[in-house]
Short mmCIF file of C-alpha atoms and ligand atoms in Angstrom, two decimals:
data_model
loop_
_atom_site.label_atom_id
_atom_site.label_comp_id
_atom_site.label_asym_id
_atom_site.label_seq_id
_atom_site.Cartn_x
_atom_site.Cartn_y
_atom_site.Cartn_z
CA UNK A 4 60.58 64.89 124.57
CA UNK A 5 57.00 65.96 123.99
CA UNK A 6 55.86 69.43 124.98
CA UNK A 7 53.93 68.13 128.00
CA UNK A 8 57.00 66.26 129.33
CA UNK A 9 59.12 69.31 129.53
CA UNK A 10 59.90 70.65 132.96
CA UNK A 11 57.67 73.60 133.60
CA UNK A 12 59.07 77.03 134.40
CA UNK A 13 58.80 78.34 137.94
CA UNK A 14 55.66 80.52 138.15
CA UNK A 15 54.33 82.32 141.17
CA UNK A 16 52.34 79.62 142.98
CA UNK A 17 49.59 82.02 144.07
CA UNK A 18 49.09 83.02 140.41
CA UNK A 19 48.99 79.40 139.21
CA UNK A 20 46.34 78.75 141.89
CA UNK A 21 44.15 81.64 140.71
CA UNK A 22 40.99 80.73 138.89
CA UNK A 23 41.03 82.42 135.46
CA UNK A 24 38.67 85.41 135.14
CA UNK A 25 35.24 83.92 134.56
CA UNK A 26 33.27 85.96 132.07
CA UNK A 27 29.48 86.01 132.11
CA UNK A 28 28.34 83.02 130.05
CA UNK A 29 27.67 83.76 126.37
CA UNK A 30 24.16 83.22 125.16
CA UNK A 31 23.19 81.42 122.01
CA UNK A 32 21.09 83.32 119.46
CA UNK A 33 17.75 82.31 121.01
CA UNK A 34 18.68 83.22 124.58
CA UNK A 35 19.04 86.54 126.44
CA UNK A 36 22.46 87.32 127.89
CA UNK A 37 21.79 88.63 131.34
CA UNK A 38 25.13 87.49 132.84
CA UNK A 39 27.46 90.51 132.52
CA UNK A 40 25.43 93.59 133.46
CA UNK A 41 25.70 94.87 129.91
CA UNK A 42 23.48 97.53 128.39
CA UNK A 43 20.79 96.15 126.05
CA UNK A 44 20.71 99.32 123.93
CA UNK A 45 22.87 100.03 120.86
CA UNK A 46 25.66 102.55 121.25
CA UNK A 47 24.41 106.13 121.76
CA UNK A 48 23.90 108.34 118.65
CA UNK A 49 27.12 109.53 117.12
CA UNK A 50 29.32 107.00 118.92
CA UNK A 51 29.95 104.58 116.07
CA UNK A 52 30.69 107.43 113.66
CA UNK A 53 33.13 109.05 116.17
CA UNK A 54 34.99 105.74 116.73
CA UNK A 55 35.09 104.99 112.98
CA UNK A 56 36.51 108.47 112.32
CA UNK A 57 39.68 107.44 114.16
CA UNK A 58 41.42 105.71 111.27
CA UNK A 59 45.13 106.25 112.09
CA UNK A 60 45.57 102.58 113.05
CA UNK A 61 49.28 102.84 112.26
CA UNK A 62 49.75 105.47 115.02
CA UNK A 63 49.74 105.02 118.76
CA UNK A 64 46.86 106.74 120.54
CA UNK A 65 47.31 109.78 122.80
CA UNK A 66 48.69 108.05 125.90
CA UNK A 67 46.69 110.02 128.39
CA UNK A 68 43.46 110.49 126.37
CA UNK A 69 43.81 114.23 126.96
CA UNK A 70 40.66 115.37 125.11
CA UNK A 71 38.55 112.98 127.14
CA UNK A 72 40.23 113.98 130.39
CA UNK A 73 39.66 117.65 129.61
CA UNK A 74 36.00 116.98 129.03
CA UNK A 75 35.60 114.95 132.23
CA UNK A 76 37.60 117.52 134.19
CA UNK A 77 35.16 120.24 133.05
CA UNK A 78 32.15 118.02 133.90
CA UNK A 79 33.36 117.34 137.46
CA UNK A 80 35.04 120.74 138.04
CA UNK A 81 38.46 119.20 138.74
CA UNK A 82 41.91 119.72 137.20
CA UNK A 83 42.71 117.67 134.15
CA UNK A 84 45.43 115.76 136.06
CA UNK A 85 42.76 114.74 138.62
CA UNK A 86 41.27 112.58 135.88
CA UNK A 87 42.95 109.34 134.79
CA UNK A 88 41.53 107.28 131.93
CA UNK A 89 42.08 103.50 131.68
CA UNK A 90 41.00 100.60 129.49
CA UNK A 91 37.94 99.90 131.72
CA UNK A 92 37.65 100.68 135.38
CA UNK A 93 38.96 97.19 136.11
CA UNK A 94 42.34 98.33 134.69
CA UNK A 95 42.26 101.35 137.00
CA UNK A 96 41.52 99.12 139.96
CA UNK A 97 44.52 96.95 139.11
CA UNK A 98 46.75 100.05 138.76
CA UNK A 99 45.64 101.56 142.07
CA UNK A 100 46.04 98.28 143.96
CA UNK A 101 49.50 97.78 142.48
CA UNK A 102 50.39 101.32 143.40
CA UNK A 103 49.41 100.95 147.02
CA UNK A 104 49.69 97.31 148.09
CA UNK A 105 52.39 94.70 147.73
CA UNK A 106 53.49 91.56 149.62
CA UNK A 107 52.55 91.78 153.29
CA UNK A 108 49.97 94.46 152.66
CA UNK A 109 46.21 93.99 152.90
CA UNK A 110 43.36 95.14 150.71
CA UNK A 111 40.00 95.29 152.42
CA UNK A 112 36.59 94.95 150.78
CA UNK A 113 33.05 93.75 151.45
CA UNK A 114 32.08 90.30 150.26
CA UNK A 115 30.38 89.28 148.14
CA UNK A 116 31.29 92.05 145.77
CA UNK A 117 32.86 92.45 142.32
CA UNK A 118 34.46 89.13 141.45
CA UNK A 119 37.63 90.73 140.01
CA UNK A 120 38.73 92.19 143.42
CA UNK A 121 40.28 89.00 144.85
CA UNK A 122 42.45 88.22 141.84
CA UNK A 123 43.65 91.79 141.39
CA UNK A 124 44.83 91.78 145.00
CA UNK A 125 46.60 88.43 144.58
CA UNK A 126 48.28 89.58 141.36
CA UNK A 127 49.71 92.56 143.27
CA UNK A 128 51.17 90.08 145.79
CA UNK A 129 48.92 91.52 148.52
CA UNK A 130 46.37 89.78 150.74
CA UNK A 131 42.61 90.12 150.63
CA UNK A 132 40.66 90.82 153.77
CA UNK A 133 36.95 90.37 153.31
CA UNK A 134 34.18 91.60 155.55
CA UNK A 135 30.87 89.80 155.13
CA UNK A 136 27.94 91.80 153.72
CA UNK A 137 25.19 92.61 156.23
CA UNK A 138 22.18 90.25 156.25
CA UNK A 139 20.43 92.87 154.03
CA UNK A 140 23.29 92.35 151.50
CA UNK A 141 24.76 95.86 151.95
CA UNK A 142 28.30 96.78 153.02
CA UNK A 143 28.90 96.61 156.79
CA UNK A 144 31.04 99.75 156.97
CA UNK A 145 31.48 99.74 160.80
CA UNK A 146 32.80 96.16 160.56
CA UNK A 147 35.03 97.20 157.68
CA UNK A 148 36.39 100.11 159.71
CA UNK A 149 37.07 97.67 162.56
CA UNK A 150 38.97 95.38 160.20
CA UNK A 151 41.45 98.12 159.21
CA UNK A 152 44.88 97.34 160.65
CA UNK A 153 48.51 98.41 160.34
CA UNK A 154 48.94 96.45 157.11
CA UNK A 155 45.81 97.71 155.36
CA UNK A 156 46.76 99.79 152.32
CA UNK A 157 43.55 99.96 150.27
CA UNK A 158 39.84 99.78 151.07
CA UNK A 159 37.38 99.23 148.23
CA UNK A 160 33.79 100.38 148.68
CA UNK A 161 31.44 99.35 145.88
CA UNK A 162 28.18 101.32 145.50
CA UNK A 163 25.95 100.10 144.01
CA UNK A 164 27.48 96.79 145.00
CA UNK A 165 27.96 94.15 142.32
CA UNK A 166 26.25 91.67 142.61
CA UNK A 167 23.84 92.53 145.44
CA UNK A 168 22.68 95.90 144.02
CA UNK A 169 22.74 97.67 147.41
CA UNK A 170 24.05 101.21 147.90
CA UNK A 171 26.13 102.76 150.61
CA UNK A 172 24.40 105.87 151.88
CA UNK A 173 26.14 109.24 152.03
CA UNK A 174 25.79 109.21 155.83
CA UNK A 175 27.29 105.71 156.12
CA UNK A 176 30.17 106.69 153.86
CA UNK A 177 30.95 109.88 155.72
CA UNK A 178 30.85 108.10 159.05
CA UNK A 179 33.26 105.56 157.63
CA UNK A 180 35.65 108.13 156.17
CA UNK A 181 35.71 109.92 159.53
CA UNK A 182 37.42 106.86 161.15
CA UNK A 183 39.62 105.76 158.21
CA UNK A 184 43.25 106.79 158.64
CA UNK A 185 44.04 109.75 156.40
CA UNK A 186 46.94 107.86 154.78
CA UNK A 187 44.83 104.90 153.68
CA UNK A 188 43.63 104.80 150.06
CA UNK A 189 39.86 104.39 149.72
CA UNK A 190 38.57 103.49 146.28
CA UNK A 191 34.85 104.15 145.74
CA UNK A 192 33.84 101.93 142.81
CA UNK A 193 30.83 103.58 141.13
CA UNK A 194 30.55 101.44 138.00
CA UNK A 195 26.76 101.55 138.23
CA UNK A 196 26.21 105.03 139.69
CA UNK A 197 24.14 106.31 136.73
CA UNK A 198 21.33 103.86 137.55
CA UNK A 199 20.96 104.99 141.16
CA UNK A 200 17.63 106.55 142.09
CA UNK A 201 17.98 106.43 145.93
CA UNK A 202 18.47 110.03 147.01
CA UNK A 203 20.36 108.92 150.09
CA UNK A 204 23.05 107.05 148.18
CA UNK A 205 26.64 108.27 148.20
CA UNK A 206 28.07 110.03 145.17
CA UNK A 207 31.82 110.30 145.10
CA UNK A 208 32.82 113.37 143.07
CA UNK A 209 31.47 116.01 145.45
CA UNK A 210 33.42 114.34 148.29
CA UNK A 211 36.81 114.47 146.59
CA UNK A 212 37.72 117.84 148.03
CA UNK A 213 36.99 116.68 151.55
CA UNK A 214 38.94 113.44 151.44
CA UNK A 215 42.47 113.54 150.01
CA UNK A 216 42.69 109.76 150.33
CA UNK A 217 39.65 109.06 148.10
CA UNK A 218 39.64 107.92 144.47
CA UNK A 219 36.33 107.50 142.63
CA UNK A 220 36.09 105.02 139.74
CA UNK A 221 33.56 105.20 136.92
CA UNK A 222 33.12 103.46 133.64
CA UNK A 223 31.65 103.86 130.15
CA UNK A 224 30.84 100.11 130.09
CA UNK A 225 27.49 100.06 131.82
CA UNK A 226 25.13 103.04 131.47
CA UNK A 227 27.05 104.34 128.42
CA UNK A 228 26.94 100.92 126.78
CA UNK A 229 30.61 100.84 125.68
CA UNK A 230 31.66 97.60 127.47
CA UNK A 231 33.22 96.32 124.24
CA UNK A 232 35.50 99.30 123.76
CA UNK A 233 37.02 99.29 127.24
CA UNK A 234 37.16 102.76 128.77
CA UNK A 235 36.70 103.97 132.33
CA UNK A 236 38.10 106.80 134.47
CA UNK A 237 39.35 107.62 137.93
CA UNK A 238 38.84 110.95 139.71
CA UNK A 239 41.12 111.80 142.61
CA UNK A 240 44.22 113.48 143.94
CA UNK A 241 47.02 113.96 141.37
CA UNK A 242 49.61 112.24 143.61
CA UNK A 243 47.58 109.02 143.79
CA UNK A 244 46.58 109.06 140.14
CA UNK A 245 50.27 109.60 139.12
CA UNK A 246 51.13 106.49 141.09
CA UNK A 247 48.42 104.60 139.19
CA UNK A 248 49.77 106.03 135.90
CA UNK A 249 53.18 104.59 136.81
CA UNK A 250 51.78 101.07 137.23
CA UNK A 251 49.65 101.22 134.08
CA UNK A 252 50.43 99.34 130.90
CA UNK A 253 51.11 102.32 128.64
CA UNK A 254 48.91 103.19 125.67
CA UNK A 255 46.07 100.81 126.61
CA UNK A 256 43.21 103.19 125.79
CA UNK A 257 42.67 103.22 122.05
CA UNK A 258 41.83 106.37 120.09
CA UNK A 259 38.55 104.68 119.08
CA UNK A 260 37.59 104.11 122.70
CA UNK A 261 38.45 107.67 123.78
CA UNK A 262 36.51 109.14 120.80
CA UNK A 263 33.49 106.94 121.51
CA UNK A 264 33.54 107.99 125.16
CA UNK A 265 33.59 111.65 124.18
CA UNK A 266 30.75 111.16 121.73
CA UNK A 267 28.75 109.36 124.48
CA UNK A 268 29.15 112.35 126.73
CA UNK A 269 27.68 114.51 123.93
CA UNK A 270 24.62 112.29 123.88
CA UNK A 271 23.74 112.86 127.55
CA UNK A 272 20.02 113.47 126.92
CA UNK A 273 19.55 110.12 125.21
CA UNK A 274 21.70 108.48 127.84
CA UNK A 275 19.50 109.78 130.64
CA UNK A 276 16.37 108.56 128.83
CA UNK A 277 17.82 105.10 128.43
CA UNK A 278 19.09 104.95 132.01
CA UNK A 279 15.56 105.99 133.10
CA UNK A 280 14.07 103.13 131.06
CA UNK A 281 16.41 100.55 132.57
CA UNK A 282 15.91 101.85 136.11
CA UNK A 283 12.11 101.79 135.70
CA UNK A 284 12.25 98.28 134.23
CA UNK A 285 14.44 97.23 137.17
CA UNK A 286 12.10 98.66 139.78
CA UNK A 287 8.97 97.22 138.15
CA UNK A 288 10.66 93.82 137.97
CA UNK A 289 11.69 94.03 141.60
CA UNK A 290 8.18 94.97 142.66
CA UNK A 291 6.63 92.06 140.80
CA UNK A 292 9.20 89.64 142.20
CA UNK A 293 8.52 90.94 145.67
CA UNK A 294 4.78 90.54 145.16
CA UNK A 295 5.40 86.95 144.08
CA UNK A 296 7.08 86.27 147.45
CA UNK A 297 10.78 86.88 146.68
CA UNK A 298 12.87 88.48 149.39
CA UNK A 299 15.51 90.35 147.38
CA UNK A 300 17.38 93.59 148.11
CA UNK A 301 16.04 96.76 146.46
CA UNK A 302 18.23 97.06 143.39
CA UNK A 303 20.11 100.25 142.49
CA UNK A 304 22.29 99.00 139.60
CA UNK A 305 21.17 97.51 136.31
CA UNK A 306 20.76 94.06 137.83
CA UNK A 307 18.93 92.04 140.52
CA UNK A 308 20.25 89.73 143.19
CA UNK A 309 18.39 86.50 143.97
CA UNK A 310 19.88 85.14 147.19
CA UNK A 311 19.10 81.54 146.21
CA UNK A 312 21.78 79.96 148.49
CA UNK A 313 21.83 76.19 148.19
CA UNK A 314 19.29 76.33 145.35
CA UNK A 315 21.48 78.57 143.20
CA UNK A 316 22.46 75.92 140.64
CA UNK A 317 18.91 74.56 140.17
CA UNK A 318 17.30 78.00 139.87
CA UNK A 319 20.00 79.18 137.40
CA UNK A 320 19.43 75.98 135.37
CA UNK A 321 15.66 76.64 135.30
CA UNK A 322 16.29 80.24 134.14
CA UNK A 323 18.68 78.90 131.50
CA UNK A 324 16.13 76.46 130.19
CA UNK A 325 13.70 79.35 129.82
CA UNK A 326 16.26 81.20 127.67
CA UNK A 327 17.87 83.46 130.27
CA UNK A 328 21.63 83.24 130.71
CA UNK A 329 22.28 84.58 134.22
CA UNK A 330 25.27 84.72 136.52
CA UNK A 331 25.19 82.12 139.35
CA UNK A 332 27.58 82.59 142.32
CA UNK A 333 27.36 79.20 143.94
CA UNK A 334 26.35 78.82 146.76
CA UNK A 335 25.24 82.39 147.44
CA UNK A 336 22.88 83.56 144.71
CA UNK A 337 22.15 84.63 141.20
CA UNK A 338 22.72 87.98 139.52
CA UNK A 339 20.28 88.82 136.76
CA UNK A 340 21.04 91.81 134.53
CA UNK A 341 18.16 94.06 133.48
CA UNK A 342 18.15 93.51 129.72
CA UNK A 343 15.61 93.62 126.92
CA UNK A 344 11.91 94.01 127.93
CA UNK A 345 11.18 90.57 126.56
CA UNK A 346 13.76 88.97 128.90
CA UNK A 347 11.97 90.50 131.89
CA UNK A 348 8.67 89.02 130.71
CA UNK A 349 10.25 85.58 130.53
CA UNK A 350 11.77 85.97 133.99
CA UNK A 351 8.49 87.05 135.56
CA UNK A 352 6.58 84.23 133.83
CA UNK A 353 8.60 81.60 135.73
CA UNK A 354 9.77 83.38 138.88
CA UNK A 355 6.59 82.80 140.86
CA UNK A 356 6.93 79.00 140.43
CA UNK A 357 10.63 79.21 141.27
CA UNK A 358 10.06 81.03 144.57
CA UNK A 359 7.19 78.67 145.50
CA UNK A 360 9.59 75.77 144.95
CA UNK A 361 12.12 77.09 147.45
CA UNK A 362 12.02 75.31 150.83
CA UNK A 363 10.04 76.98 153.62
CA UNK A 364 12.17 79.42 155.57
CA UNK A 365 14.57 79.96 152.66
CA UNK A 366 16.24 83.40 152.88
CA UNK A 367 15.14 84.26 149.32
CA UNK A 368 11.47 83.79 150.41
CA UNK A 369 9.55 86.32 152.33
CA UNK A 370 8.49 85.21 155.76
CA UNK A 371 4.81 84.32 156.04
C1 LIG B 29 31.63 96.90 140.40
C2 LIG B 29 32.36 96.92 139.14
N1 LIG B 29 33.48 97.64 139.04
C3 LIG B 29 34.18 97.65 137.91
C4 LIG B 29 33.81 96.94 136.80
C5 LIG B 29 34.66 96.97 135.60
O1 LIG B 29 34.04 97.49 134.51
P1 LIG B 29 34.90 97.95 133.24
O2 LIG B 29 36.28 97.40 133.37
O3 LIG B 29 34.17 97.40 132.08
O4 LIG B 29 34.88 99.45 133.31
C6 LIG B 29 32.66 96.13 136.88
C7 LIG B 29 32.25 95.29 135.71
O5 LIG B 29 31.41 94.48 135.79
C8 LIG B 29 31.90 96.12 138.06
O6 LIG B 29 30.84 95.38 138.23
#
């Protein structure tokens, strides 16, 4: 009997049906990789040395990354147990969903949003409930509030939203929290918060005291440029974070990742300079695209959203031929990360022709 003839084991059908996590396409040496919202800068000063100084590869890491938690606790003026570190904020999302939602339960989020949400919910055995983004591509929080039912166990709010780049304002968030049941876990996913320049945008940490059902997620992958090391953190009530700790795969955060994260926090000045450069590059790119006739939401992360709809594949192909590897979400649009300066120049050199080629009345074109 050959391997393929053997009867297959019984797997959970909903897991077998899941599409595997689709990573941003790799770029060959001559192309720019703008498909995963990565940081184009090298690691911050001191980071490589700090990671390389952790040489006890034969030993397990400190399971709770205490030194990093202490540092973050001091930064945000919370207790050390109100900080939970994970191997990327996606790991923390998985832990929190597992802790709160199982079969028969619902997890509510805006859509389109971060592509990992649906599969994390399915893996937990729970059911996704999606509320469509507003026509301006932002979260429709009143509609989300209306979609909360007896079975809702988790609501995820993503600000800035991946992939549309929109923020939830502080006022919108507070109005939402005012009607959310106090026993319903709300996760505010702030993976891109460091790039936000809109003064009206929500920021989670100052709200933690007011809302005992709120957990804020942040990551070292984006602004801090440590995507390859896998480290993120959750801030929130101890009881909720303890439940997440119980669902976590133990010892997932390596000593190298924790040390690199700590060293990144020491390099805050350089970090802010770099974040400023990326945000300025983003805003200038958006302004030029808008002047060319594109109708795209004002971006607040380190990426842009082109709502190319039915033309998504052809526009993504044209960008690819020009040497830009982007992230198409067929049939909705294309996410383009803000990368190296040269990649922006390439984008802007072809984007005017691309918008002109869109059919009249296309939502990615300005009216008139
Ligand atoms: C909105 C959002 N949340 C969370 C993550 C996960 O980031 P990481 O696991 O690298 O911390 C991402 C990554 O792209 C994201 O876009």
